[in-house]
mmCIF file of C-alpha atoms in Angstrom:
data_model
loop_
_atom_site.group_PDB
_atom_site.id
_atom_site.type_symbol
_atom_site.label_atom_id
_atom_site.label_comp_id
_atom_site.label_asym_id
_atom_site.label_seq_id
_atom_site.Cartn_x
_atom_site.Cartn_y
_atom_site.Cartn_z
ATOM 1 C CA UNK H 19 129.087 68.980 43.469
ATOM 2 C CA UNK H 20 127.738 70.794 40.476
ATOM 3 C CA UNK H 21 130.001 68.866 38.156
ATOM 4 C CA UNK H 22 128.633 65.598 39.575
ATOM 5 C CA UNK H 23 125.023 66.582 39.063
ATOM 6 C CA UNK H 24 125.738 67.848 35.568
ATOM 7 C CA UNK H 25 127.379 64.554 34.749
ATOM 8 C CA UNK H 26 124.363 62.650 36.146
ATOM 9 C CA UNK H 27 121.915 64.849 34.172
ATOM 10 C CA UNK H 28 123.906 64.045 31.039
ATOM 11 C CA UNK H 29 123.816 60.281 31.757
ATOM 12 C CA UNK H 30 120.077 60.608 32.303
ATOM 13 C CA UNK H 31 119.615 62.404 28.993
ATOM 14 C CA UNK H 32 121.774 59.812 27.201
ATOM 15 C CA UNK H 33 119.944 56.827 28.548
ATOM 16 C CA UNK H 34 116.615 58.622 27.895
ATOM 17 C CA UNK H 35 117.448 59.153 24.261
ATOM 18 C CA UNK H 36 118.680 55.600 23.906
ATOM 19 C CA UNK H 37 115.340 54.261 25.293
ATOM 20 C CA UNK H 38 113.398 56.678 22.996
ATOM 21 C CA UNK H 39 115.066 55.068 19.998
ATOM 22 C CA UNK H 40 113.873 51.567 20.962
ATOM 23 C CA UNK H 41 110.914 49.702 19.377
ATOM 24 C CA UNK H 42 108.947 48.867 22.526
ATOM 25 C CA UNK H 43 106.364 51.376 23.779
ATOM 26 C CA UNK H 44 107.278 50.885 27.402
ATOM 27 C CA UNK H 45 110.875 51.726 26.765
ATOM 28 C CA UNK H 46 109.768 54.858 24.934
ATOM 29 C CA UNK H 47 107.767 55.838 28.006
ATOM 30 C CA UNK H 48 110.722 55.117 30.318
ATOM 31 C CA UNK H 49 112.922 57.224 27.975
ATOM 32 C CA UNK H 50 110.654 60.274 28.333
ATOM 33 C CA UNK H 51 110.646 59.874 32.149
ATOM 34 C CA UNK H 52 114.503 59.687 32.213
ATOM 35 C CA UNK H 53 114.713 62.756 30.038
ATOM 36 C CA UNK H 54 112.399 64.721 32.314
ATOM 37 C CA UNK H 55 114.457 63.612 35.350
ATOM 38 C CA UNK H 56 117.510 64.781 33.683
ATOM 39 C CA UNK H 57 115.922 68.150 32.974
ATOM 40 C CA UNK H 58 115.029 68.453 36.645
ATOM 41 C CA UNK H 59 118.625 67.883 37.658
ATOM 42 C CA UNK H 60 119.782 70.383 34.987
ATOM 43 C CA UNK H 61 117.376 72.989 36.338
ATOM 44 C CA UNK H 62 118.644 72.356 39.860
ATOM 45 C CA UNK H 63 122.300 72.650 38.760
ATOM 46 C CA UNK H 64 121.673 75.847 36.873
ATOM 47 C CA UNK H 65 120.135 77.408 40.025
ATOM 48 C CA UNK H 66 123.565 76.924 41.654
ATOM 49 C CA UNK H 67 123.665 74.492 44.507
ATOM 50 C CA UNK H 68 124.133 76.585 47.576
ATOM 51 C CA UNK H 69 123.160 76.340 51.232
ATOM 52 C CA UNK H 70 121.345 78.988 53.091
ATOM 53 C CA UNK H 71 118.285 79.733 55.037
ATOM 54 C CA UNK H 72 114.762 79.522 53.680
ATOM 55 C CA UNK H 73 113.581 82.636 51.824
ATOM 56 C CA UNK H 74 111.718 84.034 54.747
ATOM 57 C CA UNK H 75 112.663 87.551 55.830
ATOM 58 C CA UNK H 76 114.017 87.427 59.354
ATOM 59 C CA UNK H 77 116.366 89.859 61.082
ATOM 60 C CA UNK H 78 119.923 88.874 61.194
ATOM 61 C CA UNK H 79 119.909 86.386 58.264
ATOM 62 C CA UNK H 80 121.845 87.447 55.247
ATOM 63 C CA UNK H 81 122.190 84.200 53.200
ATOM 64 C CA UNK H 82 119.042 83.021 51.462
ATOM 65 C CA UNK H 83 118.453 80.147 49.075
ATOM 66 C CA UNK H 84 116.891 81.139 45.667
ATOM 67 C CA UNK H 85 113.346 79.565 45.632
ATOM 68 C CA UNK H 86 112.872 79.951 41.859
ATOM 69 C CA UNK H 87 114.744 76.777 40.721
ATOM 70 C CA UNK H 88 112.782 74.797 43.369
ATOM 71 C CA UNK H 89 109.486 76.122 42.182
ATOM 72 C CA UNK H 90 110.420 75.388 38.495
ATOM 73 C CA UNK H 91 111.380 71.806 39.380
ATOM 74 C CA UNK H 92 108.222 71.285 41.381
ATOM 75 C CA UNK H 93 106.108 72.481 38.382
ATOM 76 C CA UNK H 94 108.198 70.309 36.076
ATOM 77 C CA UNK H 95 107.747 67.293 38.254
ATOM 78 C CA UNK H 96 103.951 67.625 38.184
ATOM 79 C CA UNK H 97 103.885 68.127 34.321
ATOM 80 C CA UNK H 98 106.190 65.204 33.716
ATOM 81 C CA UNK H 99 104.092 62.957 36.015
ATOM 82 C CA UNK H 100 100.984 63.923 33.980
ATOM 83 C CA UNK H 101 102.718 63.291 30.655
ATOM 84 C CA UNK H 102 104.170 59.997 31.854
ATOM 85 C CA UNK H 103 100.813 58.747 33.077
ATOM 86 C CA UNK H 104 99.180 59.743 29.850
ATOM 87 C CA UNK H 105 101.848 57.957 27.797
ATOM 88 C CA UNK H 106 101.438 54.833 30.043
ATOM 89 C CA UNK H 107 97.648 54.779 29.426
ATOM 90 C CA UNK H 108 98.155 55.390 25.676
ATOM 91 C CA UNK H 109 100.708 52.597 25.379
ATOM 92 C CA UNK H 110 98.534 50.245 27.328
ATOM 93 C CA UNK H 111 95.510 50.987 25.162
ATOM 94 C CA UNK H 112 97.555 50.617 21.896
ATOM 95 C CA UNK H 113 99.039 47.347 23.132
ATOM 96 C CA UNK H 114 95.582 45.922 24.078
ATOM 97 C CA UNK H 115 93.963 47.035 20.860
ATOM 98 C CA UNK H 116 96.691 45.808 18.538
ATOM 99 C CA UNK H 117 98.024 42.866 20.535
ATOM 100 C CA UNK H 118 101.622 44.195 20.282
ATOM 101 C CA UNK H 119 103.861 46.872 21.632
ATOM 102 C CA UNK H 120 106.388 46.767 18.800
ATOM 103 C CA UNK H 121 106.519 50.074 16.921
ATOM 104 C CA UNK H 122 107.375 48.395 13.557
ATOM 105 C CA UNK H 123 104.190 46.272 13.826
ATOM 106 C CA UNK H 124 102.042 49.178 14.981
ATOM 107 C CA UNK H 125 103.149 51.258 11.910
ATOM 108 C CA UNK H 126 101.510 48.842 9.537
ATOM 109 C CA UNK H 127 102.337 47.802 5.985
ATOM 110 C CA UNK H 128 102.912 49.951 3.036
ATOM 111 C CA UNK H 129 100.023 48.275 1.090
ATOM 112 C CA UNK H 130 97.433 49.279 3.693
#
């Protein structure tokens, strides 16, 4: 199971980097979101996928699940949501102001 999630995280990283190298702003935003999802899966995989009881101390329970990877992923999800929403607003504003979402056209000319 860990091999499958590692492979899926790698695929998400690869497609995210591919989208980051595109010229449209929306694809760049989608690329950052895909990279953050790949990072979430990577953190989950590094925390070792195992089954057990919730980390609440109860008598007779010996197998607990480590709550740290879940807490890190939850924090990462909140941060990536904020970054993605900021990038969407920034891309929308840039596209409305300049009437284009192409990075080559947004860069300007060398004579300016």
